[in-house]
């Protein structure tokens, strides 16, 4: 029995009917659906559409249904077309006639939009919390690394020495933007659609502002036609999730490379690594690889959803039902990826010796050129001179640390006696002068700022 069978004289063909049933997945909206119906019943009561007795019976029935569904998830099952039909069937079973009045003036089109908005408003804070845990793990690693050095890379070639802490704070910066981006998606979902009816609005005098505030929304949608198919909040959420997954993927890629034998800057904990069934020596970063791999899935959900929306005529269309699996899958994918990434980062051990060894050598060339430029040589000329020095050093298999004072001065008379001391990784980081740089004081301040953000003083 569907909510609409009255109009039809043949039983549905399962090939077509089962295809459009959504209860298998929209049962995730169960609690939100009941929450929405409780508020709707109250609004109908306040508008005088429902008698006091009916409104009270509906409230009691819905509260019991919510309670049972919360106690036993297996309760939320049945032959129903969708979660809305399920709740209504249960209500009618419980309270009879009054239950049939609940849907007065309301359409499933607005109901499903409301449910999904409520779902996102409660799920997004959990994702933000999980992001914050990963950011905390980055901050802890930055703190523990102290003054340890490592190379930074451009084009995956060693570029300049940086503090290990600076590297972790870099990833933390990206993940902080994800927290904000999810907040923006949550704000987008924060508009109450009830009162829109199926498309043209409702014929009952519903106080939509009161209904919005009962449901914790800060505003009401502006236009009923738009509201029936507006899923911008879904697109915003899927984009925020995709970009967070892209960031996790890039964290993963860095750590996969840096924990490998060739770099060995960090050691994966045995607890977050996996072995090989054939090669006994292997210690594989499967968790990181999967976080990287699953970014494709999140991006796919976003691309798929935008493709579904494109070209839809205005008003509700069943295509919109595709929003739910996209949202649930993206939500789940990000949640489990954050959990795994957190475990890997929290248990990662720094191999300071390997990291700092890799931070010395020819990657000090920029600092040597800066030395000349600070002493008045045009930077282009300095670049050329140091380039020639590098060419020679590479050919001889040496680096700056092996140059004698005589050799320094032969390269340019701008080099003073302090030139050898200036060309060290430690000097290199201390020479940086801007707040966003790897200068140890700047990194210290950045870490403090991050910790204040993580633990705001009341
Ligand atoms: N399951 C539907 C969806 O997810 C609910 C809305 C149904 N509305 C309708 N007119 N068939 O979009």
GROMACS .gro file of C-alpha atoms and ligand atoms in nm:
model
  470
    1UNK     CA    1   0.000   0.000   0.000
    2UNK     CA    2   0.148   0.333  -0.103
    3UNK     CA    3   0.045   0.685  -0.005
    4UNK     CA    4  -0.092   0.734  -0.355
    5UNK     CA    5  -0.250   0.401  -0.459
    6UNK     CA    6  -0.603   0.546  -0.463
    7UNK     CA    7  -0.555   0.687  -0.809
    8UNK     CA    8  -0.447   0.359  -0.973
    9UNK     CA    9  -0.637   0.054  -1.078
   10UNK     CA   10  -0.351  -0.191  -1.134
   11UNK     CA   11  -0.094  -0.319  -0.890
   12UNK     CA   12   0.253  -0.178  -0.952
   13UNK     CA   13   0.497  -0.375  -1.168
   14UNK     CA   14   0.786  -0.459  -0.935
   15UNK     CA   15   1.039  -0.381  -1.211
   16UNK     CA   16   0.927  -0.020  -1.207
   17UNK     CA   17   0.807   0.010  -0.848
   18UNK     CA   18   1.108  -0.144  -0.671
   19UNK     CA   19   1.333   0.072  -0.884
   20UNK     CA   20   1.199   0.390  -0.727
   21UNK     CA   21   1.167   0.269  -0.368
   22UNK     CA   22   1.405   0.460  -0.142
   23UNK     CA   23   1.339   0.314   0.202
   24UNK     CA   24   1.654   0.100   0.177
   25UNK     CA   25   1.866   0.412   0.218
   26UNK     CA   26   1.642   0.699   0.329
   27UNK     CA   27   1.580   0.517   0.655
   28UNK     CA   28   1.892   0.709   0.763
   29UNK     CA   29   1.656   1.008   0.777
   30UNK     CA   30   1.420   0.837   1.020
   31UNK     CA   31   1.485   1.057   1.324
   32UNK     CA   32   1.484   1.373   1.110
   33UNK     CA   33   1.156   1.274   0.949
   34UNK     CA   34   0.988   1.225   1.285
   35UNK     CA   35   1.136   1.551   1.417
   36UNK     CA   36   0.993   1.733   1.115
   37UNK     CA   37   0.652   1.570   1.159
   38UNK     CA   38   0.636   1.659   1.527
   39UNK     CA   39   0.691   2.024   1.438
   40UNK     CA   40   0.444   2.006   1.149
   41UNK     CA   41   0.174   1.860   1.374
   42UNK     CA   42   0.233   2.139   1.622
   43UNK     CA   43   0.209   2.398   1.344
   44UNK     CA   44  -0.115   2.245   1.214
   45UNK     CA   45  -0.250   2.253   1.571
   46UNK     CA   46  -0.151   2.617   1.617
   47UNK     CA   47  -0.317   2.707   1.286
   48UNK     CA   48  -0.639   2.540   1.404
   49UNK     CA   49  -0.620   2.279   1.128
   50UNK     CA   50  -0.589   1.993   1.376
   51UNK     CA   51  -0.803   1.963   1.688
   52UNK     CA   52  -0.619   1.973   2.020
   53UNK     CA   53  -0.694   1.604   2.075
   54UNK     CA   54  -0.566   1.498   1.732
   55UNK     CA   55  -0.253   1.709   1.771
   56UNK     CA   56  -0.186   1.555   2.112
   57UNK     CA   57  -0.246   1.201   1.982
   58UNK     CA   58  -0.013   1.259   1.689
   59UNK     CA   59   0.256   1.399   1.917
   60UNK     CA   60   0.235   1.101   2.152
   61UNK     CA   61   0.233   0.852   1.864
   62UNK     CA   62   0.534   1.013   1.692
   63UNK     CA   63   0.729   1.029   2.017
   64UNK     CA   64   0.674   0.658   2.071
   65UNK     CA   65   0.778   0.581   1.713
   66UNK     CA   66   1.095   0.785   1.757
   67UNK     CA   67   1.171   0.610   2.083
   68UNK     CA   68   1.119   0.263   1.934
   69UNK     CA   69   1.328   0.343   1.627
   70UNK     CA   70   1.609   0.475   1.846
   71UNK     CA   71   1.601   0.173   2.075
   72UNK     CA   72   1.593  -0.081   1.793
   73UNK     CA   73   1.713   0.017   1.445
   74UNK     CA   74   1.555  -0.303   1.308
   75UNK     CA   75   1.217  -0.141   1.386
   76UNK     CA   76   1.274   0.094   1.094
   77UNK     CA   77   1.201  -0.162   0.820
   78UNK     CA   78   0.906  -0.274   0.615
   79UNK     CA   79   0.760  -0.289   0.266
   80UNK     CA   80   0.723   0.091   0.261
   81UNK     CA   81   0.810   0.308  -0.037
   82UNK     CA   82   1.015   0.551   0.169
   83UNK     CA   83   1.081   0.664   0.524
   84UNK     CA   84   0.793   0.914   0.511
   85UNK     CA   85   0.546   0.638   0.424
   86UNK     CA   86   0.694   0.419   0.698
   87UNK     CA   87   0.644   0.680   0.970
   88UNK     CA   88   0.292   0.752   0.854
   89UNK     CA   89   0.201   0.382   0.845
   90UNK     CA   90   0.334   0.330   1.197
   91UNK     CA   91   0.144   0.635   1.318
   92UNK     CA   92  -0.186   0.520   1.172
   93UNK     CA   93  -0.127   0.173   1.318
   94UNK     CA   94  -0.078   0.334   1.658
   95UNK     CA   95  -0.340   0.608   1.674
   96UNK     CA   96  -0.579   0.534   1.384
   97UNK     CA   97  -0.779   0.811   1.216
   98UNK     CA   98  -0.586   1.108   1.365
   99UNK     CA   99  -0.268   0.973   1.207
  100UNK     CA  100  -0.424   1.022   0.863
  101UNK     CA  101  -0.453   1.396   0.927
  102UNK     CA  102  -0.081   1.457   0.974
  103UNK     CA  103  -0.005   1.499   0.606
  104UNK     CA  104  -0.260   1.782   0.567
  105UNK     CA  105  -0.113   2.066   0.361
  106UNK     CA  106   0.225   1.899   0.333
  107UNK     CA  107   0.405   1.723   0.049
  108UNK     CA  108   0.683   1.470   0.056
  109UNK     CA  109   0.870   1.706  -0.175
  110UNK     CA  110   0.924   1.961   0.101
  111UNK     CA  111   0.940   1.691   0.367
  112UNK     CA  112   1.238   1.520   0.208
  113UNK     CA  113   1.417   1.852   0.164
  114UNK     CA  114   1.355   1.930   0.532
  115UNK     CA  115   1.479   1.587   0.641
  116UNK     CA  116   1.802   1.615   0.446
  117UNK     CA  117   1.865   1.965   0.579
  118UNK     CA  118   1.812   1.840   0.934
  119UNK     CA  119   2.041   1.543   0.865
  120UNK     CA  120   2.323   1.766   0.741
  121UNK     CA  121   2.279   2.009   1.027
  122UNK     CA  122   2.338   1.730   1.277
  123UNK     CA  123   2.606   1.539   1.081
  124UNK     CA  124   2.828   1.831   0.980
  125UNK     CA  125   2.934   1.911   1.339
  126UNK     CA  126   3.050   1.549   1.377
  127UNK     CA  127   3.264   1.575   1.065
  128UNK     CA  128   3.402   1.905   1.191
  129UNK     CA  129   3.492   1.735   1.519
  130UNK     CA  130   3.671   1.455   1.336
  131UNK     CA  131   3.859   1.713   1.127
  132UNK     CA  132   3.956   1.892   1.445
  133UNK     CA  133   4.102   1.569   1.580
  134UNK     CA  134   4.325   1.533   1.276
  135UNK     CA  135   4.428   1.897   1.311
  136UNK     CA  136   4.509   1.832   1.678
  137UNK     CA  137   4.727   1.537   1.578
  138UNK     CA  138   4.912   1.769   1.336
  139UNK     CA  139   4.958   2.028   1.611
  140UNK     CA  140   5.090   1.760   1.849
  141UNK     CA  141   5.338   1.641   1.587
  142UNK     CA  142   5.446   2.003   1.527
  143UNK     CA  143   5.497   2.051   1.899
  144UNK     CA  144   5.693   1.728   1.941
  145UNK     CA  145   5.914   1.803   1.639
  146UNK     CA  146   6.051   2.114   1.813
  147UNK     CA  147   6.341   2.251   1.609
  148UNK     CA  148   6.382   1.944   1.385
  149UNK     CA  149   6.449   2.019   1.018
  150UNK     CA  150   6.344   1.856   0.693
  151UNK     CA  151   6.355   1.955   0.328
  152UNK     CA  152   6.054   2.116   0.165
  153UNK     CA  153   5.983   2.022  -0.195
  154UNK     CA  154   5.873   2.183  -0.517
  155UNK     CA  155   5.828   1.962  -0.825
  156UNK     CA  156   5.906   1.683  -0.575
  157UNK     CA  157   6.268   1.802  -0.582
  158UNK     CA  158   6.431   1.925  -0.264
  159UNK     CA  159   6.369   2.299  -0.241
  160UNK     CA  160   6.458   2.463   0.091
  161UNK     CA  161   6.502   2.357   0.455
  162UNK     CA  162   6.196   2.396   0.675
  163UNK     CA  163   6.101   2.298   1.027
  164UNK     CA  164   5.918   1.966   1.049
  165UNK     CA  165   5.663   2.160   1.254
  166UNK     CA  166   5.606   2.390   0.955
  167UNK     CA  167   5.520   2.087   0.741
  168UNK     CA  168   5.257   1.963   0.985
  169UNK     CA  169   5.113   2.312   1.028
  170UNK     CA  170   5.081   2.336   0.649
  171UNK     CA  171   4.842   2.041   0.643
  172UNK     CA  172   4.662   2.174   0.949
  173UNK     CA  173   4.600   2.503   0.763
  174UNK     CA  174   4.425   2.327   0.476
  175UNK     CA  175   4.213   2.115   0.709
  176UNK     CA  176   4.107   2.426   0.902
  177UNK     CA  177   3.963   2.567   0.582
  178UNK     CA  178   3.761   2.246   0.551
  179UNK     CA  179   3.606   2.310   0.891
  180UNK     CA  180   3.496   2.654   0.766
  181UNK     CA  181   3.378   2.519   0.432
  182UNK     CA  182   3.158   2.264   0.608
  183UNK     CA  183   3.023   2.546   0.822
  184UNK     CA  184   2.926   2.731   0.506
  185UNK     CA  185   2.749   2.418   0.376
  186UNK     CA  186   2.566   2.395   0.706
  187UNK     CA  187   2.460   2.759   0.674
  188UNK     CA  188   2.333   2.685   0.324
  189UNK     CA  189   2.118   2.401   0.460
  190UNK     CA  190   1.983   2.636   0.726
  191UNK     CA  191   1.657   2.735   0.556
  192UNK     CA  192   1.322   2.580   0.648
  193UNK     CA  193   1.126   2.455   0.345
  194UNK     CA  194   0.790   2.352   0.498
  195UNK     CA  195   0.499   2.564   0.380
  196UNK     CA  196   0.609   2.516   0.021
  197UNK     CA  197   0.359   2.235  -0.038
  198UNK     CA  198   0.423   2.022  -0.345
  199UNK     CA  199   0.535   2.332  -0.537
  200UNK     CA  200   0.293   2.625  -0.504
  201UNK     CA  201   0.277   2.668  -0.126
  202UNK     CA  202   0.022   2.545   0.125
  203UNK     CA  203  -0.342   2.650   0.160
  204UNK     CA  204  -0.337   2.641   0.541
  205UNK     CA  205  -0.234   2.940   0.754
  206UNK     CA  206   0.094   2.792   0.878
  207UNK     CA  207   0.321   3.022   1.077
  208UNK     CA  208   0.640   2.926   0.892
  209UNK     CA  209   0.860   3.158   1.099
  210UNK     CA  210   0.747   2.986   1.419
  211UNK     CA  211   0.794   2.646   1.254
  212UNK     CA  212   1.147   2.744   1.151
  213UNK     CA  213   1.235   2.844   1.503
  214UNK     CA  214   1.084   2.526   1.652
  215UNK     CA  215   1.308   2.326   1.419
  216UNK     CA  216   1.612   2.542   1.493
  217UNK     CA  217   1.637   2.708   1.150
  218UNK     CA  218   1.740   3.071   1.126
  219UNK     CA  219   1.532   3.142   0.818
  220UNK     CA  220   1.254   3.023   0.587
  221UNK     CA  221   1.304   2.951   0.215
  222UNK     CA  222   1.208   3.238  -0.014
  223UNK     CA  223   1.018   3.069  -0.293
  224UNK     CA  224   0.817   2.747  -0.299
  225UNK     CA  225   0.905   2.652  -0.658
  226UNK     CA  226   1.274   2.699  -0.589
  227UNK     CA  227   1.245   2.520  -0.254
  228UNK     CA  228   1.097   2.205  -0.405
  229UNK     CA  229   1.413   2.134  -0.603
  230UNK     CA  230   1.682   2.347  -0.439
  231UNK     CA  231   1.967   2.113  -0.350
  232UNK     CA  232   2.242   2.375  -0.349
  233UNK     CA  233   2.309   2.276   0.010
  234UNK     CA  234   2.376   1.921  -0.112
  235UNK     CA  235   2.620   2.046  -0.375
  236UNK     CA  236   2.791   2.270  -0.117
  237UNK     CA  237   2.825   1.977   0.121
  238UNK     CA  238   2.958   1.741  -0.147
  239UNK     CA  239   3.209   2.004  -0.255
  240UNK     CA  240   3.323   2.064   0.103
  241UNK     CA  241   3.363   1.688   0.151
  242UNK     CA  242   3.545   1.647  -0.181
  243UNK     CA  243   3.795   1.918  -0.100
  244UNK     CA  244   3.852   1.778   0.250
  245UNK     CA  245   3.915   1.439   0.088
  246UNK     CA  246   4.155   1.602  -0.158
  247UNK     CA  247   4.342   1.746   0.141
  248UNK     CA  248   4.351   1.407   0.313
  249UNK     CA  249   4.472   1.254  -0.010
  250UNK     CA  250   4.760   1.501  -0.022
  251UNK     CA  251   4.849   1.440   0.343
  252UNK     CA  252   4.846   1.069   0.257
  253UNK     CA  253   5.066   1.115  -0.047
  254UNK     CA  254   5.325   1.313   0.152
  255UNK     CA  255   5.332   1.056   0.429
  256UNK     CA  256   5.347   0.760   0.190
  257UNK     CA  257   5.653   0.915   0.029
  258UNK     CA  258   5.818   1.039   0.349
  259UNK     CA  259   5.775   0.708   0.536
  260UNK     CA  260   5.925   0.508   0.251
  261UNK     CA  261   6.281   0.374   0.269
  262UNK     CA  262   6.405   0.628   0.016
  263UNK     CA  263   6.310   0.921   0.242
  264UNK     CA  264   6.262   0.770   0.586
  265UNK     CA  265   6.175   1.103   0.752
  266UNK     CA  266   5.899   0.936   0.951
  267UNK     CA  267   5.824   0.582   1.060
  268UNK     CA  268   5.472   0.444   1.037
  269UNK     CA  269   5.362   0.276   1.356
  270UNK     CA  270   5.322  -0.102   1.325
  271UNK     CA  271   4.970  -0.040   1.451
  272UNK     CA  272   4.874   0.162   1.145
  273UNK     CA  273   5.067  -0.032   0.880
  274UNK     CA  274   4.986  -0.352   0.696
  275UNK     CA  275   5.199  -0.643   0.577
  276UNK     CA  276   5.234  -0.835   0.254
  277UNK     CA  277   5.117  -1.193   0.212
  278UNK     CA  278   5.428  -1.274   0.012
  279UNK     CA  279   5.707  -1.028   0.087
  280UNK     CA  280   5.795  -1.058   0.455
  281UNK     CA  281   5.986  -0.729   0.470
  282UNK     CA  282   5.691  -0.511   0.364
  283UNK     CA  283   5.531  -0.252   0.588
  284UNK     CA  284   5.264  -0.095   0.375
  285UNK     CA  285   5.071   0.230   0.426
  286UNK     CA  286   4.730   0.087   0.323
  287UNK     CA  287   4.532   0.327   0.540
  288UNK     CA  288   4.694   0.627   0.371
  289UNK     CA  289   4.654   0.475   0.027
  290UNK     CA  290   4.284   0.418   0.087
  291UNK     CA  291   4.232   0.773   0.211
  292UNK     CA  292   4.401   0.885  -0.111
  293UNK     CA  293   4.196   0.645  -0.320
  294UNK     CA  294   3.865   0.733  -0.162
  295UNK     CA  295   3.906   1.098  -0.259
  296UNK     CA  296   3.809   0.978  -0.608
  297UNK     CA  297   3.487   0.842  -0.471
  298UNK     CA  298   3.398   1.171  -0.298
  299UNK     CA  299   3.475   1.373  -0.610
  300UNK     CA  300   3.266   1.125  -0.808
  301UNK     CA  301   2.970   1.188  -0.579
  302UNK     CA  302   3.002   1.564  -0.637
  303UNK     CA  303   3.042   1.531  -1.015
  304UNK     CA  304   2.757   1.280  -1.027
  305UNK     CA  305   2.527   1.504  -0.828
  306UNK     CA  306   2.594   1.816  -1.036
  307UNK     CA  307   2.528   1.611  -1.347
  308UNK     CA  308   2.196   1.493  -1.203
  309UNK     CA  309   2.089   1.850  -1.123
  310UNK     CA  310   2.190   1.998  -1.456
  311UNK     CA  311   1.897   2.027  -1.692
  312UNK     CA  312   1.625   1.939  -1.437
  313UNK     CA  313   1.308   2.137  -1.503
  314UNK     CA  314   1.206   2.353  -1.208
  315UNK     CA  315   0.995   2.195  -0.937
  316UNK     CA  316   1.040   1.852  -0.782
  317UNK     CA  317   1.159   1.564  -1.002
  318UNK     CA  318   1.231   1.214  -0.882
  319UNK     CA  319   1.589   1.250  -1.005
  320UNK     CA  320   1.638   1.447  -0.683
  321UNK     CA  321   1.613   1.125  -0.484
  322UNK     CA  322   1.970   1.057  -0.597
  323UNK     CA  323   2.085   1.324  -0.351
  324UNK     CA  324   2.061   1.095  -0.052
  325UNK     CA  325   2.299   0.815  -0.149
  326UNK     CA  326   2.548   1.080  -0.258
  327UNK     CA  327   2.526   1.261   0.075
  328UNK     CA  328   2.533   0.947   0.290
  329UNK     CA  329   2.825   0.799   0.102
  330UNK     CA  330   3.026   1.123   0.107
  331UNK     CA  331   2.955   1.170   0.477
  332UNK     CA  332   3.060   0.813   0.559
  333UNK     CA  333   3.366   0.824   0.335
  334UNK     CA  334   3.498   1.142   0.494
  335UNK     CA  335   3.421   1.020   0.846
  336UNK     CA  336   3.612   0.691   0.812
  337UNK     CA  337   3.898   0.852   0.620
  338UNK     CA  338   3.944   1.112   0.894
  339UNK     CA  339   3.942   0.844   1.161
  340UNK     CA  340   4.210   0.640   0.986
  341UNK     CA  341   4.424   0.943   0.899
  342UNK     CA  342   4.406   1.058   1.258
  343UNK     CA  343   4.534   0.720   1.379
  344UNK     CA  344   4.825   0.727   1.133
  345UNK     CA  345   4.934   1.083   1.218
  346UNK     CA  346   4.892   1.043   1.593
  347UNK     CA  347   5.121   0.736   1.594
  348UNK     CA  348   5.377   0.860   1.341
  349UNK     CA  349   5.738   0.876   1.467
  350UNK     CA  350   5.984   1.135   1.343
  351UNK     CA  351   6.326   1.016   1.231
  352UNK     CA  352   6.499   1.347   1.295
  353UNK     CA  353   6.838   1.224   1.172
  354UNK     CA  354   6.716   1.127   0.825
  355UNK     CA  355   6.498   1.434   0.795
  356UNK     CA  356   6.769   1.683   0.885
  357UNK     CA  357   7.034   1.510   0.674
  358UNK     CA  358   6.804   1.553   0.375
  359UNK     CA  359   6.765   1.922   0.466
  360UNK     CA  360   7.131   1.998   0.405
  361UNK     CA  361   7.333   2.019   0.087
  362UNK     CA  362   7.260   2.202  -0.234
  363UNK     CA  363   6.912   2.307  -0.126
  364UNK     CA  364   7.089   2.593   0.052
  365UNK     CA  365   7.160   2.756  -0.285
  366UNK     CA  366   6.878   3.011  -0.247
  367UNK     CA  367   7.019   3.117   0.089
  368UNK     CA  368   7.364   3.161  -0.065
  369UNK     CA  369   7.212   3.377  -0.341
  370UNK     CA  370   7.019   3.576  -0.078
  371UNK     CA  371   7.347   3.630   0.108
  372UNK     CA  372   7.485   3.806  -0.197
  373UNK     CA  373   7.167   3.999  -0.269
  374UNK     CA  374   7.144   4.126   0.090
  375UNK     CA  375   7.498   4.259   0.047
  376UNK     CA  376   7.396   4.461  -0.254
  377UNK     CA  377   7.436   4.232  -0.555
  378UNK     CA  378   7.134   4.231  -0.793
  379UNK     CA  379   6.951   3.902  -0.731
  380UNK     CA  380   6.968   3.792  -1.096
  381UNK     CA  381   7.347   3.819  -1.088
  382UNK     CA  382   7.360   3.639  -0.753
  383UNK     CA  383   7.146   3.360  -0.898
  384UNK     CA  384   7.387   3.321  -1.187
  385UNK     CA  385   7.696   3.309  -0.966
  386UNK     CA  386   7.543   3.055  -0.728
  387UNK     CA  387   7.417   2.855  -1.025
  388UNK     CA  388   7.774   2.826  -1.149
  389UNK     CA  389   7.890   2.723  -0.801
  390UNK     CA  390   7.621   2.453  -0.790
  391UNK     CA  391   7.718   2.327  -1.134
  392UNK     CA  392   8.077   2.286  -1.017
  393UNK     CA  393   7.985   2.128  -0.685
  394UNK     CA  394   7.754   1.877  -0.855
  395UNK     CA  395   8.031   1.781  -1.098
  396UNK     CA  396   8.271   1.730  -0.809
  397UNK     CA  397   8.019   1.549  -0.590
  398UNK     CA  398   8.045   1.811  -0.313
  399UNK     CA  399   7.820   2.065  -0.147
  400UNK     CA  400   7.854   2.413   0.010
  401UNK     CA  401   7.978   2.276   0.344
  402UNK     CA  402   8.302   2.153   0.187
  403UNK     CA  403   8.397   2.486   0.027
  404UNK     CA  404   8.710   2.651   0.169
  405UNK     CA  405   8.701   3.020   0.248
  406UNK     CA  406   8.930   3.072  -0.049
  407UNK     CA  407   8.683   2.898  -0.278
  408UNK     CA  408   8.396   3.111  -0.145
  409UNK     CA  409   8.589   3.428  -0.216
  410UNK     CA  410   8.692   3.309  -0.560
  411UNK     CA  411   8.327   3.264  -0.646
  412UNK     CA  412   8.254   3.627  -0.551
  413UNK     CA  413   8.425   3.893  -0.349
  414UNK     CA  414   8.085   3.966  -0.191
  415UNK     CA  415   8.138   3.653   0.020
  416UNK     CA  416   8.286   3.745   0.360
  417UNK     CA  417   8.438   3.524   0.629
  418UNK     CA  418   8.088   3.449   0.760
  419UNK     CA  419   7.976   3.289   0.429
  420UNK     CA  420   8.026   2.924   0.540
  421UNK     CA  421   7.820   2.975   0.858
  422UNK     CA  422   7.545   3.146   0.659
  423UNK     CA  423   7.500   2.841   0.438
  424UNK     CA  424   7.355   2.598   0.694
  425UNK     CA  425   7.000   2.462   0.724
  426UNK     CA  426   6.956   2.622   1.064
  427UNK     CA  427   7.067   2.963   0.937
  428UNK     CA  428   6.839   2.916   0.641
  429UNK     CA  429   6.525   2.884   0.852
  430UNK     CA  430   6.633   3.163   1.089
  431UNK     CA  431   6.690   3.392   0.792
  432UNK     CA  432   6.320   3.382   0.697
  433UNK     CA  433   6.141   3.697   0.805
  434UNK     CA  434   5.766   3.674   0.741
  435UNK     CA  435   5.492   3.547   0.975
  436UNK     CA  436   5.390   3.267   0.736
  437UNK     CA  437   5.751   3.152   0.695
  438UNK     CA  438   5.942   2.867   0.852
  439UNK     CA  439   6.132   3.103   1.082
  440UNK     CA  440   6.130   2.923   1.422
  441UNK     CA  441   5.970   3.219   1.602
  442UNK     CA  442   5.702   3.246   1.333
  443UNK     CA  443   5.633   2.872   1.351
  444UNK     CA  444   5.613   2.894   1.727
  445UNK     CA  445   5.359   3.175   1.700
  446UNK     CA  446   5.164   2.984   1.433
  447UNK     CA  447   5.147   2.678   1.657
  448UNK     CA  448   5.027   2.890   1.945
  449UNK     CA  449   4.760   3.048   1.726
  450UNK     CA  450   4.648   2.700   1.616
  451UNK     CA  451   4.633   2.576   1.973
  452UNK     CA  452   4.423   2.878   2.072
  453UNK     CA  453   4.189   2.799   1.784
  454UNK     CA  454   4.165   2.437   1.899
  455UNK     CA  455   4.102   2.535   2.261
  456UNK     CA  456   3.927   2.871   2.259
  457UNK     CA  457   3.929   3.035   2.599
  458UNK     CA  458   3.575   3.062   2.727
  459LIG     N1  459   1.190   0.958  -0.194
  459LIG     C1  460   1.165   1.085  -0.248
  459LIG     C2  461   1.296   1.164  -0.265
  459LIG     O1  462   1.390   1.122  -0.210
  459LIG     C3  463   1.075   1.161  -0.157
  459LIG     C4  464   0.994   1.265  -0.228
  459LIG     C5  465   0.892   1.198  -0.306
  459LIG     N2  466   0.810   1.291  -0.376
  459LIG     C6  467   0.740   1.253  -0.479
  459LIG     N3  468   0.667   1.340  -0.537
  459LIG     N4  469   0.745   1.130  -0.525
  459LIG     O2  470   1.304   1.264  -0.330
   0.00000   0.00000   0.00000
